[in-house]
Amino acid sequence: MRSLKKILATLLLAAGAAAAQAWPEQPITLVVPYTPGTGIDLIARQLSARLPAVLGQPVVVDNVAGASGNIGSEKVARAKPDGYTLLVQVNTLVMNKSLYKSLAYDPVNDFTPVSLTSWGTLLLVTNPNVQKATTVAQVVAAAKSSPGKLTYATPGVGTPHHLSMALLMQSTGTELLHVPYKGTAGAVTDLLGGRIDYMFLPVHVALQHIQAGKLRAIATGSDKRLPQLPDVPTLAEAGIQAGNVDMWYGVLAPKGTPAPVVARLNKEIGAILRQPEVATAFEAQGMVPASSAPGEFKDLIAKDAQRWAGVVQRGRITAE
């Protein structure tokens, strides 16, 4: 029996290696579970423009938006694990594991991580004409003096912007009133108009308003200060030790995708991310290119899922 199992295992391994050597033999689809024009969409289009030259097959982007990324993500989770259908996602993927109780797929365990592609930073900002706080300590003091009265906006329940503020409130024992919007545009409009007090915003969205004096940056959610805003401290420097709220972006394949295929994708994606023009395109969207080994990306996903599960549980946050 053991000999038969060994023979079968050897045959399966050989079949997988043969399939990987032939791969790719047809076009590859990068599924983006959000609308065109987002940072994730930009990543996919940078990859789709450059992968054909090294893989010898067309690479197309398929925007499958809806349900906070769950529709497109489920499509990839249910796809054949042959390397022809891939997912480009942000860390919302792991947040959704805790936010949604009735998903038809597992946002963490139904995928094979391929490679990290980049990091994005969120800034804690305020309208300087409404709130005079210039430090995190002052924000905390103001929130404690008026529990539940100061407001913060997000693009929606369960977004990184939302959970980042939830983490900040849990770390400081404060309570601000959550005002969720359907997207970033309306939230920013009301923040600029003085109808909202605070918000976590991506660097590329906030920077133009900060430079124009319409918003004030209080802290950066990264573990390092930003070169564009060297005088703005990190949350950790402000005393929030659990304050790194960077968003990761990456490429994933369906669970069971052959390891040689994953390795080839990882190698080619890593080479693309090192191209100067790709770095320039990413930086324009407030992202920093960053590749990783599949195993490193897997460990990051597992750690991040556990971290945000705690935030969701403590905040009793749910999304329908």
Coordinates of C-alpha atoms in Angstrom, one line a residue, residues 150-156 176-182 187 190 195-196 199:
L150 CA -16.3 64.2 17.4
T151 CA -16.8 62.5 14.0
Y152 CA -14.7 60.5 11.6
A153 CA -15.6 59.6 8.0
T154 CA -14.8 56.4 6.1
P155 CA -15.6 55.1 2.6
G156 CA -17.7 52.4 4.2
L176 CA -15.6 59.0 18.0
L177 CA -18.8 58.9 16.0
H178 CA -18.4 56.9 12.8
V179 CA -20.0 58.4 9.6
P180 CA -19.7 55.8 6.8
Y181 CA -20.0 57.0 3.2
K182 CA -20.4 55.1 -0.1
A187 CA -16.3 61.7 2.7
D190 CA -17.6 66.8 3.8
R195 CA -18.8 68.7 8.4
I196 CA -16.5 65.9 9.5
M199 CA -10.4 60.7 8.7

